[in-house]
XYZ file of C-alpha atoms in Angstrom:
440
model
C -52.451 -15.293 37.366
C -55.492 -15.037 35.047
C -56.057 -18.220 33.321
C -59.552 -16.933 31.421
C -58.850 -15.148 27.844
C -61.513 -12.784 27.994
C -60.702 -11.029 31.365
C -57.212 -11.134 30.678
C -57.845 -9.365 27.310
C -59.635 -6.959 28.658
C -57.527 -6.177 31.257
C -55.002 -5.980 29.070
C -56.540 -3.537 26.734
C -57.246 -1.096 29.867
C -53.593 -1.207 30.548
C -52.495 -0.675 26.930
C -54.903 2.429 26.884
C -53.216 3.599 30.480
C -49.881 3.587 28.627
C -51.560 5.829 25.634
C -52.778 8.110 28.076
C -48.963 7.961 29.773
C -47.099 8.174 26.746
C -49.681 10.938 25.396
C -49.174 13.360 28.829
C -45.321 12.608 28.697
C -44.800 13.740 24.811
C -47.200 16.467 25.694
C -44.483 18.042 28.805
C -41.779 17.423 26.077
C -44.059 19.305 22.787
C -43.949 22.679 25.913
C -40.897 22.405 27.533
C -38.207 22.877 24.668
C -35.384 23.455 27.063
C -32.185 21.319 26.196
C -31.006 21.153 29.555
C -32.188 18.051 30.931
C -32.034 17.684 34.831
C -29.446 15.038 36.492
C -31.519 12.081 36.579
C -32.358 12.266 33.039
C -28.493 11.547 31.969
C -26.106 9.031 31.663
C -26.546 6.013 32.487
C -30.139 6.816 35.297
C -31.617 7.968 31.760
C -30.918 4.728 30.288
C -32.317 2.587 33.470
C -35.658 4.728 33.926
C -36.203 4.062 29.866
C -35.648 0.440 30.366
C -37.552 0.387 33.304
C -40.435 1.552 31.729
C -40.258 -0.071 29.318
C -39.911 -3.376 31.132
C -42.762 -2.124 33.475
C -45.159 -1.781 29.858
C -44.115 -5.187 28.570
C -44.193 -7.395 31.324
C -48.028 -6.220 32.722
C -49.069 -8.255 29.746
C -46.557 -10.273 28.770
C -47.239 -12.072 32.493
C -51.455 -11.014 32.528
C -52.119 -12.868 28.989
C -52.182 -16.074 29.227
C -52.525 -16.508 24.900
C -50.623 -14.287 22.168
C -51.571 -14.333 18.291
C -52.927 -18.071 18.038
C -51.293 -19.238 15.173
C -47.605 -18.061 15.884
C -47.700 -18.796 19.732
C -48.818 -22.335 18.448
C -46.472 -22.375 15.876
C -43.648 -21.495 18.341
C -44.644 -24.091 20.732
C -44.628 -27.088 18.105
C -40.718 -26.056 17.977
C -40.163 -26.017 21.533
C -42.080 -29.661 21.834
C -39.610 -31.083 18.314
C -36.617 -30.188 20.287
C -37.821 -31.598 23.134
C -38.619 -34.548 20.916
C -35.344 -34.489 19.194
C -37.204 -34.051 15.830
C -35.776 -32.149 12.298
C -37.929 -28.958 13.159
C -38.462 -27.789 9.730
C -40.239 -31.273 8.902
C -41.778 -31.471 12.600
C -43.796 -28.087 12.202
C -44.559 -28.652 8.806
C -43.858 -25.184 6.996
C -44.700 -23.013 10.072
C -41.742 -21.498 10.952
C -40.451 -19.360 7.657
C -38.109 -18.493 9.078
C -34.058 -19.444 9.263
C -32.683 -21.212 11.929
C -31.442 -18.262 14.362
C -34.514 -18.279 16.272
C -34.523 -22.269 16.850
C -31.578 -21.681 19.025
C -33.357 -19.363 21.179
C -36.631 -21.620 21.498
C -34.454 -24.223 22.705
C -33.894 -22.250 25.325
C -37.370 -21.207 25.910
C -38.164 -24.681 26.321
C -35.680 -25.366 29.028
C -36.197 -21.922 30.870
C -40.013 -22.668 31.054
C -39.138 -26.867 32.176
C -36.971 -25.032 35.084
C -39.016 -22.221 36.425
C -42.503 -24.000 35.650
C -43.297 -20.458 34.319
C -46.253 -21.174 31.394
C -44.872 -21.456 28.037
C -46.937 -18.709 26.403
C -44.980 -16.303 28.808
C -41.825 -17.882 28.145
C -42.530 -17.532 24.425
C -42.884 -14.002 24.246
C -39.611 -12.776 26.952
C -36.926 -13.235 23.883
C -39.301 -10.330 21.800
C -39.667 -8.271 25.381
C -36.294 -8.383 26.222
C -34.519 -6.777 23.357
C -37.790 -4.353 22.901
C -36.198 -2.973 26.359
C -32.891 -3.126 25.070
C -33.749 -1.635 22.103
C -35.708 1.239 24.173
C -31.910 1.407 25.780
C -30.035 1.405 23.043
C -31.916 4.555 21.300
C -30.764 6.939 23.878
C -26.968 5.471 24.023
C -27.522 6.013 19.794
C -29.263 9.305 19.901
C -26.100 10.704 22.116
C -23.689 8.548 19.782
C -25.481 11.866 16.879
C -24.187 14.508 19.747
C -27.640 14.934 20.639
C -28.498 16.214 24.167
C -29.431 14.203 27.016
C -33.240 15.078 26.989
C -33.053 14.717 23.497
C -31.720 11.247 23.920
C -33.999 10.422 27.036
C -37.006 11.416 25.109
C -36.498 9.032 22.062
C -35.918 6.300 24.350
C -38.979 7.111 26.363
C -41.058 7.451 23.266
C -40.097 4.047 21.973
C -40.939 2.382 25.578
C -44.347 3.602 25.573
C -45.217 3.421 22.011
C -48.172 1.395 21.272
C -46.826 -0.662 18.433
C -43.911 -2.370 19.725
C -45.716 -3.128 23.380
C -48.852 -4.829 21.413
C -46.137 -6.954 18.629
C -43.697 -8.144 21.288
C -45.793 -8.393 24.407
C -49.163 -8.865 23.534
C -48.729 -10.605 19.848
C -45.504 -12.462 20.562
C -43.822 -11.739 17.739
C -40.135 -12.005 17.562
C -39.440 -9.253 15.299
C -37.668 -6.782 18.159
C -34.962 -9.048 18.051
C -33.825 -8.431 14.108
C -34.985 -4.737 14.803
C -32.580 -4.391 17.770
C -29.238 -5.918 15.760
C -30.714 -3.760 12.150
C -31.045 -0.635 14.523
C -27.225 -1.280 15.644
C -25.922 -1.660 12.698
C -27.125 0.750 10.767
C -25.814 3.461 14.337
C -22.547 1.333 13.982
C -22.139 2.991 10.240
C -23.983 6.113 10.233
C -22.562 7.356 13.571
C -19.188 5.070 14.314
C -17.791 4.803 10.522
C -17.700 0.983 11.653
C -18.847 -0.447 8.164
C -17.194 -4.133 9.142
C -18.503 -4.486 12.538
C -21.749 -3.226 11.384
C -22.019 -5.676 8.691
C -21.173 -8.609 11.445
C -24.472 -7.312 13.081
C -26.326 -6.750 10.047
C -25.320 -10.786 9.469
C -26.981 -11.440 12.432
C -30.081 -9.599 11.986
C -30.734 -11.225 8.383
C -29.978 -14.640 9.839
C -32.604 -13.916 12.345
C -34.768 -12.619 9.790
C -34.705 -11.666 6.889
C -36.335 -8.241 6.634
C -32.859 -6.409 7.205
C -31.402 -7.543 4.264
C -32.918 -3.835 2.930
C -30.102 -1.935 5.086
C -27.649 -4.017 3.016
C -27.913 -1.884 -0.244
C -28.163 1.304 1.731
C -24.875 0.976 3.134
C -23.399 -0.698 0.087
C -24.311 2.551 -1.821
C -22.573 5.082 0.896
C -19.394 3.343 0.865
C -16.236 4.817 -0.804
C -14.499 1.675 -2.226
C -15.446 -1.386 -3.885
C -13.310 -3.175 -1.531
C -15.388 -2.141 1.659
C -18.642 -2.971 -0.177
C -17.395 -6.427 -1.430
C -16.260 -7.045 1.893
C -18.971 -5.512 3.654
C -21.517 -7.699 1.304
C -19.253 -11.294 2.372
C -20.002 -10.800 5.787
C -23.411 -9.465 6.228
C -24.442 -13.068 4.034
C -21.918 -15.452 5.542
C -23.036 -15.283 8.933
C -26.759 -16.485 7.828
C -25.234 -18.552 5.079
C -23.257 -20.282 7.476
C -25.499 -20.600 10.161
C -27.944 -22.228 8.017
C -25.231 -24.897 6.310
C -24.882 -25.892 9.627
C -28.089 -26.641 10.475
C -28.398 -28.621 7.077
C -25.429 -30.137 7.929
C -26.502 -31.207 11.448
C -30.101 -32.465 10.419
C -28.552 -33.550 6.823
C -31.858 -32.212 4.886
C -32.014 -30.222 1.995
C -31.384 -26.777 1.481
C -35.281 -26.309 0.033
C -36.604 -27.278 2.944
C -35.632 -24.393 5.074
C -35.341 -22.027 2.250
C -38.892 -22.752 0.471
C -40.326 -20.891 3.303
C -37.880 -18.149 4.968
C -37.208 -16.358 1.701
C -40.407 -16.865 -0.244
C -42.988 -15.769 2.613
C -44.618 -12.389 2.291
C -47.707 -11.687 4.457
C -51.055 -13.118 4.343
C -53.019 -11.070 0.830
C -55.968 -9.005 1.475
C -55.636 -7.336 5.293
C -53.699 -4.443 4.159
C -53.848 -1.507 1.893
C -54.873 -1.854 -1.623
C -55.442 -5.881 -0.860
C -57.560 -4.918 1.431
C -59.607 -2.775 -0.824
C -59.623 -5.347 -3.217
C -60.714 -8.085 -0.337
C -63.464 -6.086 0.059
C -65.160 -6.326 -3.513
C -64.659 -9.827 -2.992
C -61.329 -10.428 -4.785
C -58.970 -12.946 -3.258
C -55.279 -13.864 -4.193
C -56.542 -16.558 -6.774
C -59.128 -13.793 -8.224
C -59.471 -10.751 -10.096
C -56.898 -7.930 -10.032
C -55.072 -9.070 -6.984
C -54.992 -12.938 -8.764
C -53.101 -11.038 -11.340
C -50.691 -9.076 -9.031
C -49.711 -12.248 -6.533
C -47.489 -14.635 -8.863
C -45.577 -10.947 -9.360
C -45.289 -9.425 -5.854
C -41.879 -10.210 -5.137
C -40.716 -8.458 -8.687
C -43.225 -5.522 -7.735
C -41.402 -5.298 -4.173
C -37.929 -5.531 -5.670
C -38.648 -2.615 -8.677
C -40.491 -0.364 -5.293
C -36.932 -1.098 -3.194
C -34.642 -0.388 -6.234
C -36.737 2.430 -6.899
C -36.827 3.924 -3.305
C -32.953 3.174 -3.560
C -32.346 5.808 -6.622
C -34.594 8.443 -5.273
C -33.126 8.471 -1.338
C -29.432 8.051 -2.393
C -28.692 11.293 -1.341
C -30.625 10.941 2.122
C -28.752 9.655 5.416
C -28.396 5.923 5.795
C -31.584 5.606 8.422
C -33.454 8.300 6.605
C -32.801 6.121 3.090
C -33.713 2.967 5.243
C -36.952 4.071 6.743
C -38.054 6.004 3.600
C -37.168 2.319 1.552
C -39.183 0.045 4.081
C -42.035 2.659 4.277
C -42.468 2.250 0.208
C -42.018 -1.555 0.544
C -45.225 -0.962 3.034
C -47.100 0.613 0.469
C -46.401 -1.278 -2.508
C -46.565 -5.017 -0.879
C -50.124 -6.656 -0.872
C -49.146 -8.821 1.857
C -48.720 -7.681 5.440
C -47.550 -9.205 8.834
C -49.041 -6.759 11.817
C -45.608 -7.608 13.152
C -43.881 -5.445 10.462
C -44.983 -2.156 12.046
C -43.057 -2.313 14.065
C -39.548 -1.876 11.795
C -40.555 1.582 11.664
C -40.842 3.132 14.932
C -36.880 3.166 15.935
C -36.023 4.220 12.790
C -38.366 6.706 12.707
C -37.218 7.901 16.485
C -33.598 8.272 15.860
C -34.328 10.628 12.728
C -37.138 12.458 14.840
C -39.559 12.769 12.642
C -42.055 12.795 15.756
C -45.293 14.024 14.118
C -45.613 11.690 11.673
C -44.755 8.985 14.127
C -47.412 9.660 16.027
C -50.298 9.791 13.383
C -48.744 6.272 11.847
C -49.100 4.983 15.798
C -52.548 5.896 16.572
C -52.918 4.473 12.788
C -51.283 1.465 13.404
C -53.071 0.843 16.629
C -56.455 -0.209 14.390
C -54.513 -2.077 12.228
C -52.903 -3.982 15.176
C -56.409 -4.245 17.953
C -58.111 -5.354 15.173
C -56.270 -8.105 13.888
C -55.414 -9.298 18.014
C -58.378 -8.187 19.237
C -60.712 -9.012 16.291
C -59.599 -12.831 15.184
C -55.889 -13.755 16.918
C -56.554 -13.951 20.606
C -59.899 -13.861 20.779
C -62.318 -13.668 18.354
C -64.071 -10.480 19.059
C -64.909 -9.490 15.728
C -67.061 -12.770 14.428
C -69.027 -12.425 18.108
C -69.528 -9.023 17.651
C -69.991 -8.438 13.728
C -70.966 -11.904 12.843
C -69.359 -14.695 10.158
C -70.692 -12.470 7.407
C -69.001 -9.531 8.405
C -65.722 -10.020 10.528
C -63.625 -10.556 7.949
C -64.543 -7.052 6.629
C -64.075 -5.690 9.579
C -60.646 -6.920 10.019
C -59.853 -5.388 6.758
C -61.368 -2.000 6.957
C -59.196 -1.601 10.308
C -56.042 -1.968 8.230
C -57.098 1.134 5.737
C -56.317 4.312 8.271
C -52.575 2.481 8.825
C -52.102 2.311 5.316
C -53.526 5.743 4.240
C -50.803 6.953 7.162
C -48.355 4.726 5.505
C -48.665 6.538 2.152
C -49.292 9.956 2.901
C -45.682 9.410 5.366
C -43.801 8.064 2.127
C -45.021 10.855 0.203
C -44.016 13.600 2.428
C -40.100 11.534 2.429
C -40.534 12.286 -1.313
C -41.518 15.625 -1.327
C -44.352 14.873 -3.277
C -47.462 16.872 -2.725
C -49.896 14.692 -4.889
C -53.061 17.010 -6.693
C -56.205 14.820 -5.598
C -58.845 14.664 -7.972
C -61.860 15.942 -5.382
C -61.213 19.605 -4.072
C -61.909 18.460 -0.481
C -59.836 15.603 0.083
C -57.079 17.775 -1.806
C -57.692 20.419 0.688
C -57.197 17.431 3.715
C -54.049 16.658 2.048
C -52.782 20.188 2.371
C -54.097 20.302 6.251
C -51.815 17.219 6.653
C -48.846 18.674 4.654
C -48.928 21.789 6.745
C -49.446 20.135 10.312
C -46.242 17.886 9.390
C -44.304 21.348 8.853
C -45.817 23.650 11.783
């Protein structure tokens, strides 16, 4: 096993760029062969296996090569799993670094005794909760896809796509971010309604994903809004916030703290300022949170994100549910000066199970800056202040977020219809060239 970062990194960046290269020939076959008829072994349940097989296959080269993930959070994870070990409060033990509610706790408990019984390193056993439901969730798309009556290579593709997309491989197995797990049960729940008509089991899943975190909470007024009575949606709304209500009374009630302690940080954190989009921009003049124009916008962000969301609510209530869903987290992307790489990851299911394919794949190769420089650059190794120097890394870092973003926002605008008149001729020209290539 390789114990030296920069070998393993590199290794692992070869391997991520073999899957590119994999995924890239595979979408290619399925881009010339439009045939619906897919042959035996892509249906049922073989088409589910080979998916989560390759997917597993993607994850756990790295996941088991890398012997670090994204500094802070891997270290932040691991002061948990030593305060249980320690029998400690956790939210006092790790002062303020997990923002999070308590659903994951439970599962780092577990990591800690699964990596005290196997001896496996804890950095591995750290990241096999996000790798595990990525493959499930890589599983479940082709189960949901055929829950819409869509063919078998229909459903085998999405599936596919999702295991070898860039994004989720480099957040769950490389980062070690947790977010597949919340994506998996949002993903679920919003199938559960959109495809089932199961509004009150999909709000006990929905429960589970905002307990976990709290991101999904956005496919709450989605559903709420498609609904037909007010006593589903009152209903519907009771469930999908006891199960994180409750499951966070009784943690207070276990450790007897207060209430502020664990909510202080899970429902006031929003992404480090200045590494994405217009912050980033800004970050380059030299204007920080506490200065200039983005001093101004901070102490406001969260009433900024909430006029975006009820905003991107009005406009899409006539879409689908996932179509509203993506189309309301892609504006929250664009409006929010505050970004977690990990986020990026939200979108690719979603954007899967309504195929919208082509712009997919530009906001993946997008993404992938956005997501090797911030891992590459500063988080598990510091690439970027060897390479670039302490003068310019941190410029670096930000100028890598700008092609995710400009994907971001040319993506929300085609959800919108909106074909926006640029001021220069030429970039308005690039626009159209975009417009039409999302059409052909």
């Amino acid at each position: 096993m390789w114990t030296a970062v920069v070998p393993a990194t590199t290794i692992g960046l070869i391997w991520l760029f073999a899957l590119i290269v994999w995924e890239w020939r595979h979408h290619t076959t399925f881009e010339n062969d439009l045939g619906e008829r897919a042959p035996t072994w892509q249906r049922g349940w073989r088409a589910v296996f080979i998916v989560m097989g390759v997917a597993t296959l993607a994850r756990l080269v790295p996941t088991i090569l890398l012997p670090v993930g994204a500094g802070y959070d891997i270290e932040s994870f691991a002061l948990v799993v030593d305060a249980w070990q320690n029998e400690a409060e956790i939210y006092a033990a790790v002062h303020n670094r997990h923002p999070y509610l308590p659903f994951y706790l439970y599962i780092l408990r577990g990591v800690g005794w699964f990596v005290n019984t196997t001896g496996l390193p804890l950095v591995i056993g750290l990241k096999l909760p996000a790798v595990i439901a990525d493959i499930l969730l890589a599983g479940a798309l082709v189960g949901i896809m055929r829950w819409r009556e869509r063919s078998w290579r229909v459903a085998y593709r999405a599936g596919w796509l999702y295991a070898l997309n860039p994004i989720p491989i480099l957040v769950s197995a490389y980062h070690g971010q947790f977010d597949a797990i919340p994506a998996l049960f949002m993903v679920m729940a919003a199938a559960l309604w959109s495809y089932k008509g199961r509004w009150l089991i999909s709000s006990l899943v929905l429960g589970v994903a905002v307990w976990s975190k709290t991101w999904p909470i956005f496919l709450w007024p989605v559903i709420f809004l498609r609904l037909n009575r007010w006593r589903e949606r009152i209903i519907f709304t009771l469930c999908v916030f006891a199960i994180p209500t409750l499951g966070t009374l009784l943690y207070i009630w276990w450790f007897n703290i207060p209430a502020y302690n664990i909510l202080s940080r899970a429902l006031y954190h929003a992404g480090v300022p200045g590494f994405w989009g217009y912050s980033a921009f800004l970050g380059l003049v030299g204007q920080t949170w506490n200065s200039g124009f983005l001093g101004l916008l901070w102490p406001y962000r969260r009433y900024i994100l909430i006029l975006a969301a009820a905003s991107a609510l009005l406009w899409t209530h006539r879409q689908t549910t996932i179509d509203a869903l993506l189309t309301l987290i892609l504006t929250i992307f664009i409006v929010t000066p505050g970004m977690g790489i990990q986020w990026l990851l939200w979108v690719v299911p979603l954007a899967i199970l309504v195929e919208d394919y082509r712009w997919l794949r530009l906001f993946s190769w997008a993404g992938l800056s956005f997501l090797l420089g911030q891992l590459y650059g500063i988080h598990m190794y510091n690439w970027a202040q060897i390479w670039f120097g302490n003068e310019w890394y941190i410029a670096m870092i930000r100028i890598y977020s700008i092609p995710a973003w400009l994907a971001t926002f040319f993506w929300t605008a085609d959800r919108y219809g909106w074909q926006p008149r640029l001021l220069h001729p030429e970039i308005n020209a690039l626009w159209h060239q975009i417009w039409l290539w999302k059409r052909s």
